[in-house]
PDB file of C-alpha atoms in Angstrom:
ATOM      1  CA  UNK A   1      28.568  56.400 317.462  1.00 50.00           C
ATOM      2  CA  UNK A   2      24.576  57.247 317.659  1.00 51.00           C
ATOM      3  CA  UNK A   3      24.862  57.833 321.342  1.00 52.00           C
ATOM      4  CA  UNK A   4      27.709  59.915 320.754  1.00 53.00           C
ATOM      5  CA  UNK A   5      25.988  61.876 318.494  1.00 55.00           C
ATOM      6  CA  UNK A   6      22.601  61.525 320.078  1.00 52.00           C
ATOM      7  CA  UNK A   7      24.621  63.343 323.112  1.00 57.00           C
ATOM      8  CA  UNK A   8      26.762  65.693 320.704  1.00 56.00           C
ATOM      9  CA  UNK A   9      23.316  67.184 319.187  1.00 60.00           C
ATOM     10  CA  UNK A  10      21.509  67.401 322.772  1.00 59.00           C
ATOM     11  CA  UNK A  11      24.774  69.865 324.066  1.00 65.00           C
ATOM     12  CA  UNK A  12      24.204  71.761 321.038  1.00 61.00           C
ATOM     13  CA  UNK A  13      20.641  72.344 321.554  1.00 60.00           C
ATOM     14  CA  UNK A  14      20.995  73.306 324.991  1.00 60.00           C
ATOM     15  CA  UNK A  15      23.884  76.252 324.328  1.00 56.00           C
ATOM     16  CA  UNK A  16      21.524  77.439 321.917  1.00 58.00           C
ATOM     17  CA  UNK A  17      18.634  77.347 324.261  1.00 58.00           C
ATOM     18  CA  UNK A  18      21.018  79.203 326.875  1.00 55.00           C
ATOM     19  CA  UNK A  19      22.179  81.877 324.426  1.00 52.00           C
ATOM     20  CA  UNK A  20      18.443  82.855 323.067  1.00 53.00           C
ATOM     21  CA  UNK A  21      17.288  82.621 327.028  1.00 52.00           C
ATOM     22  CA  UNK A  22      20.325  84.883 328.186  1.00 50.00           C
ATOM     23  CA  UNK A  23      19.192  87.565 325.340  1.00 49.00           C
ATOM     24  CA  UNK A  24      15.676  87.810 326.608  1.00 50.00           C
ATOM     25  CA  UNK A  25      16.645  87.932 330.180  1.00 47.00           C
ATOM     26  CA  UNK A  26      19.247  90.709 330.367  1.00 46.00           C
ATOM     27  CA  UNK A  27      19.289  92.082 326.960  1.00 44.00           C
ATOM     28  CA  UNK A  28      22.829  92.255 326.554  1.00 49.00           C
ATOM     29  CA  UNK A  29      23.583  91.274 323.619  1.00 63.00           C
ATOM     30  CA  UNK A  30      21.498  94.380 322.113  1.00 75.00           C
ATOM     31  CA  UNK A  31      21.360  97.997 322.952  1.00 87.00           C
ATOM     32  CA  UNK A  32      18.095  98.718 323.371  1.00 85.00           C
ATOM     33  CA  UNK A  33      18.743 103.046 323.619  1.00 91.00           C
ATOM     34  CA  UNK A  34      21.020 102.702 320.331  1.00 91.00           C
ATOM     35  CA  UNK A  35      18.298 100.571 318.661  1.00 91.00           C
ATOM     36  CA  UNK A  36      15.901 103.245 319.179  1.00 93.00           C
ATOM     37  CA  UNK A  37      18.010 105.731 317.805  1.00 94.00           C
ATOM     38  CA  UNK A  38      18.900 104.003 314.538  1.00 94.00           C
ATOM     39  CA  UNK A  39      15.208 103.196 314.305  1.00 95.00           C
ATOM     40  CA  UNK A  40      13.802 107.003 314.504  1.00 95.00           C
ATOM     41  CA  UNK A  41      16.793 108.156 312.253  1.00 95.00           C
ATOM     42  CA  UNK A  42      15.150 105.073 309.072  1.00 94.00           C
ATOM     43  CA  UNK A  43      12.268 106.375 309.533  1.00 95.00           C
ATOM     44  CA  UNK A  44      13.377 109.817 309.197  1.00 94.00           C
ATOM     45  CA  UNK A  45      15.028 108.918 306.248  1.00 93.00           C
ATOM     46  CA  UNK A  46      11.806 106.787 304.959  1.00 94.00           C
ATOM     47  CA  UNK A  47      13.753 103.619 305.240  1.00 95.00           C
ATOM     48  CA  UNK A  48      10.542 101.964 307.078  1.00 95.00           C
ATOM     49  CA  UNK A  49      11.385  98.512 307.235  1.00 95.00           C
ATOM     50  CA  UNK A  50      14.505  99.604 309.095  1.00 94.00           C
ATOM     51  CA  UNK A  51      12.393 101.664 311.304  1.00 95.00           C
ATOM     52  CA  UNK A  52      10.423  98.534 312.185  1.00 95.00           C
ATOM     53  CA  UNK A  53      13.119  96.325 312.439  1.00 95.00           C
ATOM     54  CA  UNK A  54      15.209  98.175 314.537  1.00 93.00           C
ATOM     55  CA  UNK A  55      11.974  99.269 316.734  1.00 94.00           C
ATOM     56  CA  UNK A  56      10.754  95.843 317.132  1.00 95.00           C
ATOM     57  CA  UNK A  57      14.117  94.613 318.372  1.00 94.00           C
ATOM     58  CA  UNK A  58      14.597  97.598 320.638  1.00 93.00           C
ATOM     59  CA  UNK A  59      11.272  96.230 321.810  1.00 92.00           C
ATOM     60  CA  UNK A  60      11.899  92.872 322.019  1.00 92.00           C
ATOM     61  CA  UNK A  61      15.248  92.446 323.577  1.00 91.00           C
ATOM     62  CA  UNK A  62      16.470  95.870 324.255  1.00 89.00           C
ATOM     63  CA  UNK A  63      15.450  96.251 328.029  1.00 90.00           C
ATOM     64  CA  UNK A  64      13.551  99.241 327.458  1.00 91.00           C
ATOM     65  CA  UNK A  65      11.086 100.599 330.336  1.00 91.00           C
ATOM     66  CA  UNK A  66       9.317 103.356 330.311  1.00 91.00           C
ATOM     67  CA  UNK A  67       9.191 106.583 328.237  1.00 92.00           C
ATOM     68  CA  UNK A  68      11.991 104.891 326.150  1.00 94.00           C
ATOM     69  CA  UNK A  69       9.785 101.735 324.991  1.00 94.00           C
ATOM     70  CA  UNK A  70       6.844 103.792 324.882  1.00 94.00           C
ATOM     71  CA  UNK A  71       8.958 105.653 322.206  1.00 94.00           C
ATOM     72  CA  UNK A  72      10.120 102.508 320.208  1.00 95.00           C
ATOM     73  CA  UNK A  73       5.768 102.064 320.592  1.00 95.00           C
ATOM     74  CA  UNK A  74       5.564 105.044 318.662  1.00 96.00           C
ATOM     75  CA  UNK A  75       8.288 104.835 316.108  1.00 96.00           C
ATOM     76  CA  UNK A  76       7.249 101.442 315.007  1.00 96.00           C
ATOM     77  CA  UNK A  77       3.377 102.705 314.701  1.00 96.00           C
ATOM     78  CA  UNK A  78       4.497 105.547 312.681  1.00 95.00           C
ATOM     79  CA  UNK A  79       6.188 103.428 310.430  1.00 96.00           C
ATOM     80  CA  UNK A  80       3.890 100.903 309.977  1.00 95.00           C
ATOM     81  CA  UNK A  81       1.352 103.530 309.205  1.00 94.00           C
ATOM     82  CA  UNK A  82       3.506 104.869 306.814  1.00 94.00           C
ATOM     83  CA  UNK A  83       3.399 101.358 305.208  1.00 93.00           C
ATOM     84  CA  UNK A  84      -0.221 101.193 305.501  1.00 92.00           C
ATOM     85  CA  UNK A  85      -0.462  98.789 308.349  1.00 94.00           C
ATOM     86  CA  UNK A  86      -2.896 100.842 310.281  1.00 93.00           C
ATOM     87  CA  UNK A  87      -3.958  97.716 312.462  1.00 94.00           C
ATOM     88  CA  UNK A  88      -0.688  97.179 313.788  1.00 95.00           C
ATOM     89  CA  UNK A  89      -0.034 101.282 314.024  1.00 96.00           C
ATOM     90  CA  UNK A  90      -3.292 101.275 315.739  1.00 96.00           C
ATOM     91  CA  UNK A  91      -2.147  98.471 318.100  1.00 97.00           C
ATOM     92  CA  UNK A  92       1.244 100.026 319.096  1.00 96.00           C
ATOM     93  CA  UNK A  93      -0.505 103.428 320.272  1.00 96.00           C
ATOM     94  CA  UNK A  94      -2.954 101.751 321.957  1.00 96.00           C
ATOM     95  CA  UNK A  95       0.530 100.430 323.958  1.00 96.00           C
ATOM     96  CA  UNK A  96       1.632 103.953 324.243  1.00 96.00           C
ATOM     97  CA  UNK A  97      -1.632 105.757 325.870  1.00 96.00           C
ATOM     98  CA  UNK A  98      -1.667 102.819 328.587  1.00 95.00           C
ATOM     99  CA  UNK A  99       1.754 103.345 329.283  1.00 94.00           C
ATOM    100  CA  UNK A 100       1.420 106.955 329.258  1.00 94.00           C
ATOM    101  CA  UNK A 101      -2.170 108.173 329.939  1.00 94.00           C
ATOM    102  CA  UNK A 102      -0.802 112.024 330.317  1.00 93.00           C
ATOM    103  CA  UNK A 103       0.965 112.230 327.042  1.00 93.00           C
ATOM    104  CA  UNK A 104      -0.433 114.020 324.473  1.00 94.00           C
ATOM    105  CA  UNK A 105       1.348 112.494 321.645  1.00 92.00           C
ATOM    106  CA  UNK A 106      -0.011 108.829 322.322  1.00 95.00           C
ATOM    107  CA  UNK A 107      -3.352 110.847 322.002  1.00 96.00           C
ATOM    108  CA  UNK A 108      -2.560 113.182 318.764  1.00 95.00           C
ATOM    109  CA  UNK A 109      -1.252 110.152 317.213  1.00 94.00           C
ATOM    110  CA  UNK A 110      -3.895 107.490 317.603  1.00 96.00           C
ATOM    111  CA  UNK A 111      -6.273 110.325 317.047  1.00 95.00           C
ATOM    112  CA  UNK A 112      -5.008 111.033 313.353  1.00 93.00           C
ATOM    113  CA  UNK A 113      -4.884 107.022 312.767  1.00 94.00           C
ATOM    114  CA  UNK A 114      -8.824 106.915 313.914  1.00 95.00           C
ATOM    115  CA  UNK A 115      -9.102 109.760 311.972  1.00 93.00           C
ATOM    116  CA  UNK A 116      -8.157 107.776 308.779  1.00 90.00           C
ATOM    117  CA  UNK A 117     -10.101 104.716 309.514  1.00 91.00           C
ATOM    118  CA  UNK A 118     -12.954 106.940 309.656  1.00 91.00           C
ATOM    119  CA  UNK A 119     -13.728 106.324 313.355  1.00 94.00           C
ATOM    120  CA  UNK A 120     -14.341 110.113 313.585  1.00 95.00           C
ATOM    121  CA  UNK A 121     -16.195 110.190 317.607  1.00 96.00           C
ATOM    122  CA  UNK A 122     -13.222 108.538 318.984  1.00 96.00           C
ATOM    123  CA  UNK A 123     -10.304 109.985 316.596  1.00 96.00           C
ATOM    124  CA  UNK A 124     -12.211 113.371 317.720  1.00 97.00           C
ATOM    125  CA  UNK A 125     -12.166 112.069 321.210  1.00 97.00           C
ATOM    126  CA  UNK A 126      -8.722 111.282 320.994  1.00 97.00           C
ATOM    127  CA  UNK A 127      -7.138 114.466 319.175  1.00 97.00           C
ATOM    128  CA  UNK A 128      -9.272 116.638 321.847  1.00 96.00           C
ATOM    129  CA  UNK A 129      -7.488 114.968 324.202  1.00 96.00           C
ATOM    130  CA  UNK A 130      -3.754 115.283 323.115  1.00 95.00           C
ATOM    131  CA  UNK A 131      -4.332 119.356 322.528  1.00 95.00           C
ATOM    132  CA  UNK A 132      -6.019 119.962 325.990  1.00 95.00           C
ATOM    133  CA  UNK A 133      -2.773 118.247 327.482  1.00 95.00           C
ATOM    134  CA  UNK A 134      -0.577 119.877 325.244  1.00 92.00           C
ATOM    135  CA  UNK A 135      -1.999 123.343 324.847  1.00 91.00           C
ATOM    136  CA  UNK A 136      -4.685 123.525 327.623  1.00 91.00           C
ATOM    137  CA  UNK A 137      -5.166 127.132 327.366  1.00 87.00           C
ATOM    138  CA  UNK A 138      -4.443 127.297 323.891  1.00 85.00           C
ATOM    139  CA  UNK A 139      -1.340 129.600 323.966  1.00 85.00           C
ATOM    140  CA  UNK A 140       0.951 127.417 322.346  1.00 86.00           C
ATOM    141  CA  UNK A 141       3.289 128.567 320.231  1.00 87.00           C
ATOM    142  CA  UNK A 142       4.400 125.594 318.701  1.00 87.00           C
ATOM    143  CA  UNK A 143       3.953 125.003 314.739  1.00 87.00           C
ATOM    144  CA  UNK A 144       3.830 121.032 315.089  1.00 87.00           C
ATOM    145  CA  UNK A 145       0.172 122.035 317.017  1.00 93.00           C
ATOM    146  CA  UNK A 146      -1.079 123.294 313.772  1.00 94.00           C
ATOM    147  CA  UNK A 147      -1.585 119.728 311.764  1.00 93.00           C
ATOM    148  CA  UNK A 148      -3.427 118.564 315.206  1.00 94.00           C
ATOM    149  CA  UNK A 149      -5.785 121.634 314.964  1.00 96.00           C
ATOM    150  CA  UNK A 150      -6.349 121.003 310.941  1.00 95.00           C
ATOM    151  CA  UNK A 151      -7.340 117.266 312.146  1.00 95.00           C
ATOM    152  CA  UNK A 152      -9.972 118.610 314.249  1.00 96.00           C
ATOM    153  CA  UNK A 153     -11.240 120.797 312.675  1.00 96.00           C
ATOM    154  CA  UNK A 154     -11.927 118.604 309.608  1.00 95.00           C
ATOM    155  CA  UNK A 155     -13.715 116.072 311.922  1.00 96.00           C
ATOM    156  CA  UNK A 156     -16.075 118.898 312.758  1.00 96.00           C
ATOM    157  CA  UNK A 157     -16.524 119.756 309.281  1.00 94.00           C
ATOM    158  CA  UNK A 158     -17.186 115.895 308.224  1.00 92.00           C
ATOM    159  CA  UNK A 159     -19.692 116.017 311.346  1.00 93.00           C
ATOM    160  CA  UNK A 160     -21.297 119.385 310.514  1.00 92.00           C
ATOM    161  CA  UNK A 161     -20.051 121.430 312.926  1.00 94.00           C
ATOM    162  CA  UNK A 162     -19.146 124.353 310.736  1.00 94.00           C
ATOM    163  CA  UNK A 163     -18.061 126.946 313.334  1.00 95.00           C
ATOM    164  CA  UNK A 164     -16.246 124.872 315.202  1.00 96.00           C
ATOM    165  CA  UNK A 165     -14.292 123.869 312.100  1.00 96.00           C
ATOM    166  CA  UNK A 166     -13.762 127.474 311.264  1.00 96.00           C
ATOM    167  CA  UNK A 167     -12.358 127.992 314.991  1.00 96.00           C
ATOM    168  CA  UNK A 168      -9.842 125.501 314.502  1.00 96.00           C
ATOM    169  CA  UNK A 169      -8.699 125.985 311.056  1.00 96.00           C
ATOM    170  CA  UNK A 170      -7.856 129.827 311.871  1.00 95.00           C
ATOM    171  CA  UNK A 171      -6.020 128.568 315.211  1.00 95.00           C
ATOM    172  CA  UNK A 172      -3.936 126.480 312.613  1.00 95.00           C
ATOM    173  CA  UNK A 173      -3.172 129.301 311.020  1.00 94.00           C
ATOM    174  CA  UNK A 174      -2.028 131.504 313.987  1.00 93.00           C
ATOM    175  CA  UNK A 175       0.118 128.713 314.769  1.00 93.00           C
ATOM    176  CA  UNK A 176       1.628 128.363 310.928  1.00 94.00           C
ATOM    177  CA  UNK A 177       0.914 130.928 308.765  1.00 91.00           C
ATOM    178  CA  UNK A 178       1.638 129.358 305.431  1.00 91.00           C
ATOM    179  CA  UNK A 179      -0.389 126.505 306.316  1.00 93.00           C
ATOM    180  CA  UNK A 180      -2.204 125.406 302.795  1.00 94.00           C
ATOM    181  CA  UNK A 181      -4.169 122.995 304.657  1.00 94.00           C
ATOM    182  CA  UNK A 182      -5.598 125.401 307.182  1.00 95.00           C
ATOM    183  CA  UNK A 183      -6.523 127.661 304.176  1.00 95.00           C
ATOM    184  CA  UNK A 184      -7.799 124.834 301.691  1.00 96.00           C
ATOM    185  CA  UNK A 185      -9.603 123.215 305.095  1.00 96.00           C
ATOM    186  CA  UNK A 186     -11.155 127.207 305.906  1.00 96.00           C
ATOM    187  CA  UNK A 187     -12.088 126.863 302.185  1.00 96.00           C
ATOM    188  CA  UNK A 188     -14.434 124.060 302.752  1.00 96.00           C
ATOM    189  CA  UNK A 189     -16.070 125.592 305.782  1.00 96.00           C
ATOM    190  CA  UNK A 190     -17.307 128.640 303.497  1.00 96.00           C
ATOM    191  CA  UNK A 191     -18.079 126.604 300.992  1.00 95.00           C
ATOM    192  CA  UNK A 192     -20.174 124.567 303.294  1.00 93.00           C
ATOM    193  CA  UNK A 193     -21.748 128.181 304.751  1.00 93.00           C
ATOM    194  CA  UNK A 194     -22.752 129.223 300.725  1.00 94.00           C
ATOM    195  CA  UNK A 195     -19.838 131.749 300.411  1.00 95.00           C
ATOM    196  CA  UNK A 196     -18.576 130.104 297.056  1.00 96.00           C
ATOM    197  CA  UNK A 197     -16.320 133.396 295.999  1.00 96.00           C
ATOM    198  CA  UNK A 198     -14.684 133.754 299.590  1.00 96.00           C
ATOM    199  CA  UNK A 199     -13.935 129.954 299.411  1.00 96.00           C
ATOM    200  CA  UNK A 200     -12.790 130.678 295.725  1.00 96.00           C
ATOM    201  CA  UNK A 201     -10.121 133.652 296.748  1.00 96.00           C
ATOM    202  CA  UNK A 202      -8.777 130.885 299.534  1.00 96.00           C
ATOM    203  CA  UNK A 203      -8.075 128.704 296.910  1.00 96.00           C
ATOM    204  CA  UNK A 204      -6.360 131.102 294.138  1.00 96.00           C
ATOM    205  CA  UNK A 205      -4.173 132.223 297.163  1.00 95.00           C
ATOM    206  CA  UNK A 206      -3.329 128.929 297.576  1.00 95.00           C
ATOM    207  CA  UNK A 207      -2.469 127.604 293.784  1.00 95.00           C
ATOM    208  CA  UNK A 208      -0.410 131.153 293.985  1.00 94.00           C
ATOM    209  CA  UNK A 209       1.773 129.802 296.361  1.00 93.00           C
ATOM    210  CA  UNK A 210       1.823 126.503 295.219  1.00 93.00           C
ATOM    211  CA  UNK A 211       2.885 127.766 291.842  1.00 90.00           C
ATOM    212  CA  UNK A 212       5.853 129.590 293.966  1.00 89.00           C
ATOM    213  CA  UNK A 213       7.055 125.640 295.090  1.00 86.00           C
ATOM    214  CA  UNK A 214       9.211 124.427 292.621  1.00 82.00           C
ATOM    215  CA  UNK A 215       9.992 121.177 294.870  1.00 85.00           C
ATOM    216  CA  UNK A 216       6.413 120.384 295.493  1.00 87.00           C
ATOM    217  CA  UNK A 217       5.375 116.991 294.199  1.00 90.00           C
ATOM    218  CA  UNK A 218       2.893 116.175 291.540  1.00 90.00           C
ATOM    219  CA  UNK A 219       0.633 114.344 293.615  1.00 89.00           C
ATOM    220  CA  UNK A 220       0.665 117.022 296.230  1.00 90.00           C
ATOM    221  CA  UNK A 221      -0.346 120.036 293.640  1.00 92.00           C
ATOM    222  CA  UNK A 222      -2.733 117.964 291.966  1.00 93.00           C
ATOM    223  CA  UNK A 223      -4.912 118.028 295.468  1.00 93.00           C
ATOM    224  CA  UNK A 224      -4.900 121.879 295.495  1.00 94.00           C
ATOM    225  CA  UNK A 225      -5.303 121.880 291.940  1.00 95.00           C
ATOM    226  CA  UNK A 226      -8.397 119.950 291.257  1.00 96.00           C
ATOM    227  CA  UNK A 227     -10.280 122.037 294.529  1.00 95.00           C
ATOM    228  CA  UNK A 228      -9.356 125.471 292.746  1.00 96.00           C
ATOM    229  CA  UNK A 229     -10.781 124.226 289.034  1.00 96.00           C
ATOM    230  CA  UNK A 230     -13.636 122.991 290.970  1.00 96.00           C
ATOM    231  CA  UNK A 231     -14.542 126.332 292.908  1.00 97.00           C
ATOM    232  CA  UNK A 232     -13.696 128.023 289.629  1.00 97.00           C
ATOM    233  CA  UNK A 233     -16.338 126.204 287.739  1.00 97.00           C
ATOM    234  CA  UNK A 234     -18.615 126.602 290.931  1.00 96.00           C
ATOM    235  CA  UNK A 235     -18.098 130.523 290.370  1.00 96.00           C
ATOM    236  CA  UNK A 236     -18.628 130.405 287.010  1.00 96.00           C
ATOM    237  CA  UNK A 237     -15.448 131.099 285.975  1.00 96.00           C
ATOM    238  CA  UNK A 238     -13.029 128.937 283.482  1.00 95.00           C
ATOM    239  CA  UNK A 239     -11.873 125.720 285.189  1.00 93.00           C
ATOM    240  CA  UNK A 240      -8.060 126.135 283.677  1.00 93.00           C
ATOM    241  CA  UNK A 241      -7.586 129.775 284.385  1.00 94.00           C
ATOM    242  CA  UNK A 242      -6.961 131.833 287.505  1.00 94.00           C
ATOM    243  CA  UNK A 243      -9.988 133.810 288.671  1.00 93.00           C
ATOM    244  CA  UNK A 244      -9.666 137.497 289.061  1.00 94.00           C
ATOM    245  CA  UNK A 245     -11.367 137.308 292.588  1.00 95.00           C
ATOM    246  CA  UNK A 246      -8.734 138.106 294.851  1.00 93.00           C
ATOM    247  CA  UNK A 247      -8.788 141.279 296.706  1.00 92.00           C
ATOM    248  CA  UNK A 248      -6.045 143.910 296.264  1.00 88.00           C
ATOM    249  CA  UNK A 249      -5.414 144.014 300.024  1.00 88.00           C
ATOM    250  CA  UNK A 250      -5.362 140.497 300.375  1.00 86.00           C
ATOM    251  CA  UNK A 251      -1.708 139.638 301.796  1.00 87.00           C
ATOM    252  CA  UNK A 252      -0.145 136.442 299.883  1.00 86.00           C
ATOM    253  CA  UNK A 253       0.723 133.136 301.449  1.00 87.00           C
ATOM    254  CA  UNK A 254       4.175 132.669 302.937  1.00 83.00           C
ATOM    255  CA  UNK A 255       6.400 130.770 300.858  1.00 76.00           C
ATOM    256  CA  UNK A 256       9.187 128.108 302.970  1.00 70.00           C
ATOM    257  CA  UNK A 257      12.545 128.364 301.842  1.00 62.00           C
ATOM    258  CA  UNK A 258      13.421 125.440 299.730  1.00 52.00           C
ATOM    259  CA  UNK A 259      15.677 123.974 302.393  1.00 47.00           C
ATOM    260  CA  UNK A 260      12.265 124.064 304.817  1.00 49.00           C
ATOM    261  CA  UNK A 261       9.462 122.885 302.445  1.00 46.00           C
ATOM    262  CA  UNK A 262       9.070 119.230 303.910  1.00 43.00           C
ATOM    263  CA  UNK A 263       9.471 120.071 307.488  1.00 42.00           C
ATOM    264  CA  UNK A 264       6.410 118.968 309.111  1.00 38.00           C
ATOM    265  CA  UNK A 265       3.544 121.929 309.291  1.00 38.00           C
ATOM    266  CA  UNK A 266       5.408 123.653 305.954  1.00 41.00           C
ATOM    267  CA  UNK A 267       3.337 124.957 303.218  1.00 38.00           C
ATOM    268  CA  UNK A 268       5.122 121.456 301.342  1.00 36.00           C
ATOM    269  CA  UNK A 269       2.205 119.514 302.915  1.00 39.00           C
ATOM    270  CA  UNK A 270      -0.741 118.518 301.258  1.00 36.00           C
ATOM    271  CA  UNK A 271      -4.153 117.202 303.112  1.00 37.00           C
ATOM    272  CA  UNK A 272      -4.848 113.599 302.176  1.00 36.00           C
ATOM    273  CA  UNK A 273      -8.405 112.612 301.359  1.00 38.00           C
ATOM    274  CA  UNK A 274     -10.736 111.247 304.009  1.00 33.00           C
ATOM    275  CA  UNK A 275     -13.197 108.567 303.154  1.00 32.00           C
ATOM    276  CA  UNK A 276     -15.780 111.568 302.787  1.00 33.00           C
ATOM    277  CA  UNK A 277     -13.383 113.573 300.640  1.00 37.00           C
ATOM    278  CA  UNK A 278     -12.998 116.608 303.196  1.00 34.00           C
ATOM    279  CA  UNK A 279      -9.472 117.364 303.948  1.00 36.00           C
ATOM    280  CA  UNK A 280      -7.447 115.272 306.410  1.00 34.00           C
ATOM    281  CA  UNK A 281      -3.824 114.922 308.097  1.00 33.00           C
ATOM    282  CA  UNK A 282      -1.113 115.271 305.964  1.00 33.00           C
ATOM    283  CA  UNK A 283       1.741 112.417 307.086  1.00 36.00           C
ATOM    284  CA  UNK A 284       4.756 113.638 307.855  1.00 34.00           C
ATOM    285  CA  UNK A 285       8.176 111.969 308.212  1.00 29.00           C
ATOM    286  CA  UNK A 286       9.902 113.258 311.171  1.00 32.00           C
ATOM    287  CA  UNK A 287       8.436 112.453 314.682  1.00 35.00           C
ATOM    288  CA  UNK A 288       6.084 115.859 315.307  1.00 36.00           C
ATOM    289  CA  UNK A 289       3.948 114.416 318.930  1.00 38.00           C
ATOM    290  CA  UNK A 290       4.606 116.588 321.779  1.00 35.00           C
ATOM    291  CA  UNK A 291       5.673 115.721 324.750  1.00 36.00           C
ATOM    292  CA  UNK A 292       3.154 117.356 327.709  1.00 34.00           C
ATOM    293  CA  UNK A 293       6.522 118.231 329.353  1.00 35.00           C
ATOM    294  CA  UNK A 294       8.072 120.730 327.139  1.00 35.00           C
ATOM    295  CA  UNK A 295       4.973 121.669 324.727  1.00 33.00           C
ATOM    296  CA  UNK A 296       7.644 122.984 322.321  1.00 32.00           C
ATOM    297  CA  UNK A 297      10.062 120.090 322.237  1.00 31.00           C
ATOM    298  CA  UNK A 298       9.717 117.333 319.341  1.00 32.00           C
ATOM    299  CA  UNK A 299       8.764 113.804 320.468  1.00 35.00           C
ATOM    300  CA  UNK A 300      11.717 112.584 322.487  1.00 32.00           C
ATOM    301  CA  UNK A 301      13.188 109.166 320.891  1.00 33.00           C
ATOM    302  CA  UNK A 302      14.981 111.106 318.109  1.00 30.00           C
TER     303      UNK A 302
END
């Protein structure tokens, strides 16, 4: 009977040994290209540990190659920053430029995850990169450019580069129009250059509109709000009251529909805080890298 058994066990071990070796040789058991799929829509939908699972197994066993594991790359390191895991976001786009030294998303992306570790030569480095691939003469039309140009030009800001700032916060804006960030980040540069009133009448345009956003979050206003009570107090005005600064001719900001507020570039978005406190990328949901083959098209892996 304990030979039998012995023998019984020993089979048992060696189908399942078989089975886990025939998934990692021809990945037919999963479907890598639906795996991907499933993964972008979770993390469209915020559902990040789906996102992760689903890219990590499209990864894994899905017999990817190419632009479509570079993509499952990407979706997993988009999650995971979204999670906070910024080492193992960091990690996957790493995967992605190597794969794919002539797309400027791997660049863009990594950039704006140096960018929040602080690592401001090489996130500058990197970001630089990703627009002179995507928009080499800087004639793109496309409104997912604008948050690249915002993270820029805050990195010149936080390394004293005021002009060059400036340049790049008013090509955000020519690229979105009701870009707060772009204002509130053009704000800082005159506030930086001694124009306190100019950087004052940025920021009352901006709590206009904001005011106008009845689906903006809390959390988002409250970054808009405490740079306008600040400015106001700078200006000697009343911290808790709108200052009558702004210029009769001065056009207001445009307001998104509220179908279109948390598309990515949208005046929904709010900068985060950088470790100095200057503006920085705003995170968005939806994939917004751009593929150096159709500057206008969304990252492919949707």
């Amino acid at each position: 009977m304990g030979a039998t058994s012995v023998h019984g066990s020993a089979r048992l071990l060696l189908v399942c040994f078989g089975f886990i070796f025939a998934i990692g040789i021809s990945g037919c058991v999963f479907d890598g290209e639906s795996d991907l799929d499933v993964a972008w829509s979770a993390l469209k939908k915020e559902d990040l540990n789906q996102a992760i699972r689903f890219s990590t197994r499209a990864i894994t066993f899905g017999g990817l190659t190419g632009e479509k594991l570079s993509s499952a790359y990407e979706c997993r390191a988009k999650a995971s920053s979204l999670k906070s895991r910024y080492d193992q976001a960091l990690e996957d786009m790493n995967r992605v430029v190597t794969m794919r030294p002539e797309y400027a998303g791997g660049y863009l992306e990594r950039g704006d995850l140096l960018l929040h570790a602080g690592d401001f030569d090489r996130a500058l480095a990197d970001i630089s990169r990703g627009l002179e691939i995507a928009d080499p003469k800087g004639e793109s039309k496309s409104p997912f450019l604008s948050k690249r140009y915002i993270s820029r030009g805050s990195i010149h800001l936080m390394k004293h580069s005021p002009e060059k700032a400036l340049a790049d916060f008013e090509h955000a804006l020519k690229l979105d129009p009701g870009s707060l960030d772009a204002r509130m980040g053009r704000s800082y540069v005159l506030e930086d250059q001694g124009r306190k009133r100019e950087a004052l009448i940025e920021m009352e345009l901006i709590w206009q509109a904001v005011s106008k956003q009845v689906f903006m979050p809390l959390s988002k206003q409250s970054v808009y709000l405490k740079r306008v009570v600040k400015l106001r107090m700078m200006n000697g005005f009343d911290g808790s009251t709108p200052a009558n600064v702004i210029p009769a001719e001065a056009p207001s900001i445009p307001v998104p529909d509220a179908a279109d507020a948390s598309a990515p570039g949208k005046t929904g978005e709010a900068a985060e805080k950088t470790p100095s406190g200057r503006p920085g990328p705003a995170d968005d949901i939806a994939p917004d890298a751009v593929s150096e083959q159709n500057l206008d098209k969304p990252l492919i892996g949707k």
